[in-house]
Amino acid sequence: MSRFLLLQLRPETEASDSEFRAVLDKSGLDASRLHRMRLDREDLPRDLDPGDYAGVIVGGGPGCVSDKPAEKDPVERRIEEAILRLMPRITAEDIPFMGCCYGIGILAHHLGAEVSKTRFGEPVGAVTCYMTDEGEKDPLTAGLPRSFDAFVGHKEAVQHLPKGAVHLVSSGPCPYQMIRYGQNVYATQFHPEADAAEFETRIHIYRHRGYFAPEEADTLIQMCRAADVTEPARILEGFVERYG
């Protein structure tokens, strides 16, 4: 069976390992079928061919596409440049792609759309998402309820639908929660891999990274534990079933 490629951007080992386990759990993949690359630790090979994989999954991370280059952490800047090098091939050849949170910024930026902190940022927690008419017809989202809750937490967001993209899922605070480009290139603003336990781990790790006031961490953890977030994982599972 074909392998998938997971590109990870989190420089914190605890966060990266936890995300890896979450992707395995929610996708249903065995570790032998998921080629994990921690881009904070290794360079993306120049000759890497995304077409050699059943699909490419990009995880989240603390970096922001919209930050000025001079203000970016050198490691985060290197990671961003590496992933952007893959995007022309992925979009031109419609290679199966699932960008999670940071991944929607990468895709939208590559397609020429504005990604910024101007509007649509969301605090850490669960948000109610709504299917669009196109979302109800898409192979990955057609079986989802008309509305469902998902975990979010981001400083920047896509400000308008990229040219040629299809709008699949929205929310009140952030219109562009999930988009598709071509037939096989997907990205979500929410985290399809995350459950309450995963978000609790991230709240502890990123409590001083500007997503929320540090003293709010315990309250946010309780909110996440009380949330009913089950449907987003079906998107990741469906992605693997469709292309694997």
Tab-separated table of C-alpha atoms in Angstrom:
chain	number	residue	atom	x	y	z
A	1	MET	CA	0.000	0.000	0.000
A	2	SER	CA	1.188	3.522	-0.761
A	3	ARG	CA	2.661	5.774	1.888
A	4	PHE	CA	1.637	9.300	2.796
A	5	LEU	CA	4.069	12.116	3.569
A	6	LEU	CA	3.646	14.137	6.772
A	7	LEU	CA	5.537	17.436	6.864
A	8	GLN	CA	5.800	18.729	10.419
A	9	LEU	CA	6.621	22.292	11.383
A	10	ARG	CA	6.561	22.233	15.170
A	11	PRO	CA	10.027	22.796	16.689
A	12	GLU	CA	8.905	21.532	20.093
A	13	THR	CA	9.483	17.768	20.301
A	14	GLU	CA	6.535	17.179	22.620
A	15	ALA	CA	4.188	19.033	20.268
A	16	SER	CA	5.599	17.357	17.159
A	17	ASP	CA	5.393	13.847	18.633
A	18	SER	CA	1.867	14.463	19.895
A	19	GLU	CA	0.749	15.759	16.498
A	20	PHE	CA	2.281	12.718	14.790
A	21	ARG	CA	0.372	10.357	17.077
A	22	ALA	CA	-2.822	12.352	16.518
A	23	VAL	CA	-2.505	12.125	12.726
A	24	LEU	CA	-1.950	8.377	12.948
A	25	ASP	CA	-4.922	7.960	15.268
A	26	LYS	CA	-7.402	10.100	13.349
A	27	SER	CA	-6.343	8.986	9.865
A	28	GLY	CA	-6.254	5.293	10.685
A	29	LEU	CA	-2.777	5.000	9.174
A	30	ASP	CA	-0.178	2.612	10.479
A	31	ALA	CA	3.188	4.268	11.203
A	32	SER	CA	4.757	2.252	8.383
A	33	ARG	CA	2.521	4.097	5.898
A	34	LEU	CA	3.303	7.611	7.097
A	35	HIS	CA	6.689	9.068	6.192
A	36	ARG	CA	7.271	11.662	8.877
A	37	MET	CA	9.610	14.579	8.234
A	38	ARG	CA	10.331	17.122	10.962
A	39	LEU	CA	11.385	20.117	8.933
A	40	ASP	CA	12.754	21.884	11.987
A	41	ARG	CA	15.404	19.142	12.146
A	42	GLU	CA	15.968	18.130	8.547
A	43	ASP	CA	16.026	19.900	5.223
A	44	LEU	CA	13.455	18.968	2.625
A	45	PRO	CA	15.428	17.158	-0.086
A	46	ARG	CA	15.587	19.173	-3.273
A	47	ASP	CA	14.785	16.048	-5.264
A	48	LEU	CA	11.807	15.012	-3.134
A	49	ASP	CA	8.913	14.132	-5.426
A	50	PRO	CA	5.472	14.637	-3.812
A	51	GLY	CA	4.043	12.482	-6.581
A	52	ASP	CA	5.828	9.477	-5.085
A	53	TYR	CA	3.331	9.528	-2.206
A	54	ALA	CA	-0.367	8.745	-2.009
A	55	GLY	CA	-0.820	12.194	-0.523
A	56	VAL	CA	0.913	14.988	1.369
A	57	ILE	CA	-0.232	16.165	4.810
A	58	VAL	CA	1.073	19.406	6.300
A	59	GLY	CA	0.659	19.892	10.035
A	60	GLY	CA	0.328	23.065	12.044
A	61	GLY	CA	2.924	25.169	13.770
A	62	PRO	CA	3.606	28.404	15.621
A	63	GLY	CA	4.826	30.275	12.547
A	64	CYS	CA	2.736	32.735	10.530
A	65	VAL	CA	2.891	33.072	6.757
A	66	SER	CA	1.947	36.744	7.069
A	67	ASP	CA	4.825	37.754	9.342
A	68	LYS	CA	7.418	39.980	7.722
A	69	PRO	CA	10.438	37.936	6.576
A	70	ALA	CA	12.815	39.841	8.843
A	71	GLU	CA	10.614	39.062	11.858
A	72	LYS	CA	10.381	35.329	11.265
A	73	ASP	CA	12.336	32.831	13.285
A	74	PRO	CA	15.100	31.502	10.981
A	75	VAL	CA	13.912	27.907	11.384
A	76	GLU	CA	10.295	28.818	10.672
A	77	ARG	CA	11.368	30.827	7.630
A	78	ARG	CA	13.359	27.886	6.278
A	79	ILE	CA	10.421	25.525	6.832
A	80	GLU	CA	8.006	27.869	5.073
A	81	GLU	CA	10.301	28.277	2.071
A	82	ALA	CA	10.711	24.505	1.799
A	83	ILE	CA	6.977	23.793	1.732
A	84	LEU	CA	6.292	26.622	-0.697
A	85	ARG	CA	8.769	25.017	-3.095
A	86	LEU	CA	6.476	21.997	-3.272
A	87	MET	CA	3.248	23.891	-3.879
A	88	PRO	CA	3.653	24.676	-7.613
A	89	ARG	CA	4.035	20.964	-8.351
A	90	ILE	CA	1.215	19.960	-6.015
A	91	THR	CA	-1.300	22.431	-7.449
A	92	ALA	CA	-0.244	22.058	-11.089
A	93	GLU	CA	-0.490	18.265	-10.989
A	94	ASP	CA	-3.383	18.126	-8.504
A	95	ILE	CA	-1.428	15.882	-6.129
A	96	PRO	CA	-3.526	14.904	-3.076
A	97	PHE	CA	-2.777	17.400	-0.315
A	98	MET	CA	-4.228	18.087	3.108
A	99	GLY	CA	-3.017	21.256	4.798
A	100	CYS	CA	-4.038	21.567	8.446
A	101	CYS	CA	-4.206	25.123	9.885
A	102	TYR	CA	-0.787	26.428	8.784
A	103	GLY	CA	-1.368	24.491	5.576
A	104	ILE	CA	-4.303	26.675	4.511
A	105	GLY	CA	-2.086	29.729	4.822
A	106	ILE	CA	0.583	28.080	2.690
A	107	LEU	CA	-1.922	27.058	0.008
A	108	ALA	CA	-3.708	30.412	-0.085
A	109	HIS	CA	-0.441	32.364	-0.151
A	110	HIS	CA	0.816	30.220	-3.015
A	111	LEU	CA	-2.427	30.858	-4.915
A	112	GLY	CA	-2.036	34.615	-4.507
A	113	ALA	CA	-4.690	35.220	-1.833
A	114	GLU	CA	-4.122	37.497	1.143
A	115	VAL	CA	-3.225	35.793	4.405
A	116	SER	CA	-3.026	38.217	7.301
A	117	LYS	CA	-3.944	39.056	10.882
A	118	THR	CA	-6.312	41.806	9.712
A	119	ARG	CA	-9.508	39.794	10.225
A	120	PHE	CA	-10.787	36.344	11.108
A	121	GLY	CA	-8.266	35.258	13.745
A	122	GLU	CA	-9.808	32.959	16.349
A	123	PRO	CA	-8.995	32.260	19.979
A	124	VAL	CA	-8.059	28.765	21.086
A	125	GLY	CA	-11.074	26.514	21.549
A	126	ALA	CA	-13.972	24.937	19.724
A	127	VAL	CA	-15.913	26.777	17.027
A	128	THR	CA	-19.061	25.783	15.155
A	129	CYS	CA	-18.408	25.240	11.457
A	130	TYR	CA	-20.985	25.194	8.670
A	131	MET	CA	-20.973	23.333	5.395
A	132	THR	CA	-21.408	25.338	2.228
A	133	ASP	CA	-23.455	23.997	-0.659
A	134	GLU	CA	-20.213	22.931	-2.327
A	135	GLY	CA	-19.098	21.281	0.891
A	136	GLU	CA	-22.204	19.130	0.943
A	137	LYS	CA	-21.230	17.769	-2.494
A	138	ASP	CA	-17.493	17.298	-1.972
A	139	PRO	CA	-16.254	13.700	-1.573
A	140	LEU	CA	-14.416	14.471	1.688
A	141	THR	CA	-17.142	16.448	3.408
A	142	ALA	CA	-20.400	15.204	1.898
A	143	GLY	CA	-21.118	12.878	4.808
A	144	LEU	CA	-20.585	15.451	7.544
A	145	PRO	CA	-23.442	17.161	9.387
A	146	ARG	CA	-24.521	20.553	8.118
A	147	SER	CA	-22.828	22.005	11.198
A	148	PHE	CA	-20.154	20.577	13.480
A	149	ASP	CA	-17.633	21.767	16.042
A	150	ALA	CA	-13.877	21.852	15.447
A	151	PHE	CA	-10.824	22.983	17.376
A	152	VAL	CA	-9.133	26.180	16.225
A	153	GLY	CA	-6.527	28.631	17.395
A	154	HIS	CA	-4.779	30.936	14.950
A	155	LYS	CA	-3.490	34.481	14.671
A	156	GLU	CA	-3.772	34.812	10.901
A	157	ALA	CA	-6.366	33.715	8.357
A	158	VAL	CA	-7.193	33.676	4.657
A	159	GLN	CA	-8.858	37.007	3.874
A	160	HIS	CA	-10.557	36.066	0.609
A	161	LEU	CA	-11.168	32.899	-1.365
A	162	PRO	CA	-8.169	32.169	-3.605
A	163	LYS	CA	-8.839	32.349	-7.324
A	164	GLY	CA	-9.905	28.946	-8.594
A	165	ALA	CA	-10.570	27.549	-5.112
A	166	VAL	CA	-13.847	26.081	-3.868
A	167	HIS	CA	-15.264	27.113	-0.484
A	168	LEU	CA	-16.311	24.024	1.509
A	169	VAL	CA	-16.677	24.993	5.183
A	170	SER	CA	-17.141	28.295	7.014
A	171	SER	CA	-17.623	29.601	10.555
A	172	GLY	CA	-18.933	32.829	12.045
A	173	PRO	CA	-15.545	34.152	13.191
A	174	CYS	CA	-13.577	32.857	10.186
A	175	PRO	CA	-15.299	32.366	6.810
A	176	TYR	CA	-12.668	30.170	5.205
A	177	GLN	CA	-12.432	27.084	7.386
A	178	MET	CA	-11.915	24.640	4.519
A	179	ILE	CA	-11.187	25.046	0.834
A	180	ARG	CA	-10.312	22.864	-2.138
A	181	TYR	CA	-8.214	23.651	-5.190
A	182	GLY	CA	-8.507	21.441	-8.240
A	183	GLN	CA	-9.994	18.094	-7.288
A	184	ASN	CA	-7.477	16.831	-4.752
A	185	VAL	CA	-5.805	19.761	-2.960
A	186	TYR	CA	-7.478	20.511	0.380
A	187	ALA	CA	-6.754	22.731	3.357
A	188	THR	CA	-8.475	23.449	6.643
A	189	GLN	CA	-8.139	26.317	9.093
A	190	PHE	CA	-9.371	24.068	11.895
A	191	HIS	CA	-7.390	21.045	13.102
A	192	PRO	CA	-8.899	17.786	11.785
A	193	GLU	CA	-6.343	15.763	13.758
A	194	ALA	CA	-7.025	17.341	17.145
A	195	ASP	CA	-9.176	16.164	20.015
A	196	ALA	CA	-9.441	17.684	23.497
A	197	ALA	CA	-6.376	15.860	24.819
A	198	GLU	CA	-4.279	17.021	21.870
A	199	PHE	CA	-5.380	20.615	22.320
A	200	GLU	CA	-4.638	20.439	26.046
A	201	THR	CA	-1.074	19.447	25.191
A	202	ARG	CA	-0.752	22.374	22.800
A	203	ILE	CA	-2.210	24.845	25.282
A	204	HIS	CA	0.503	23.901	27.766
A	205	ILE	CA	3.251	24.153	25.144
A	206	TYR	CA	2.135	27.392	23.457
A	207	ARG	CA	0.842	29.308	26.465
A	208	HIS	CA	3.544	31.945	25.976
A	209	ARG	CA	3.359	32.210	22.174
A	210	GLY	CA	0.675	34.901	21.995
A	211	TYR	CA	-2.379	32.778	21.235
A	212	PHE	CA	-3.975	33.632	24.586
A	213	ALA	CA	-3.126	35.202	27.913
A	214	PRO	CA	-1.081	32.634	29.884
A	215	GLU	CA	-3.389	32.890	32.881
A	216	GLU	CA	-6.282	31.683	30.690
A	217	ALA	CA	-4.707	28.273	30.038
A	218	ASP	CA	-6.627	26.318	32.689
A	219	THR	CA	-9.946	27.822	31.612
A	220	LEU	CA	-9.258	27.003	27.957
A	221	ILE	CA	-8.372	23.423	28.854
A	222	GLN	CA	-11.676	23.015	30.678
A	223	MET	CA	-13.527	24.467	27.666
A	224	CYS	CA	-11.800	22.000	25.352
A	225	ARG	CA	-12.603	19.068	27.627
A	226	ALA	CA	-16.273	20.082	27.629
A	227	ALA	CA	-16.460	20.471	23.838
A	228	ASP	CA	-18.043	17.846	21.585
A	229	VAL	CA	-15.536	17.645	18.729
A	230	THR	CA	-15.777	14.414	16.749
A	231	GLU	CA	-16.562	15.165	13.099
A	232	PRO	CA	-13.320	16.798	11.837
A	233	ALA	CA	-11.376	13.545	12.225
A	234	ARG	CA	-13.618	12.026	9.560
A	235	ILE	CA	-12.072	14.402	7.024
A	236	LEU	CA	-8.567	13.120	7.704
A	237	GLU	CA	-9.797	9.539	7.703
A	238	GLY	CA	-11.644	10.131	4.434
A	239	PHE	CA	-8.568	11.683	2.847
A	240	VAL	CA	-6.535	8.566	3.582
A	241	GLU	CA	-9.308	6.210	2.458
A	242	ARG	CA	-9.820	8.090	-0.797
A	243	TYR	CA	-6.182	8.332	-1.835
A	244	GLY	CA	-4.545	5.406	-0.054
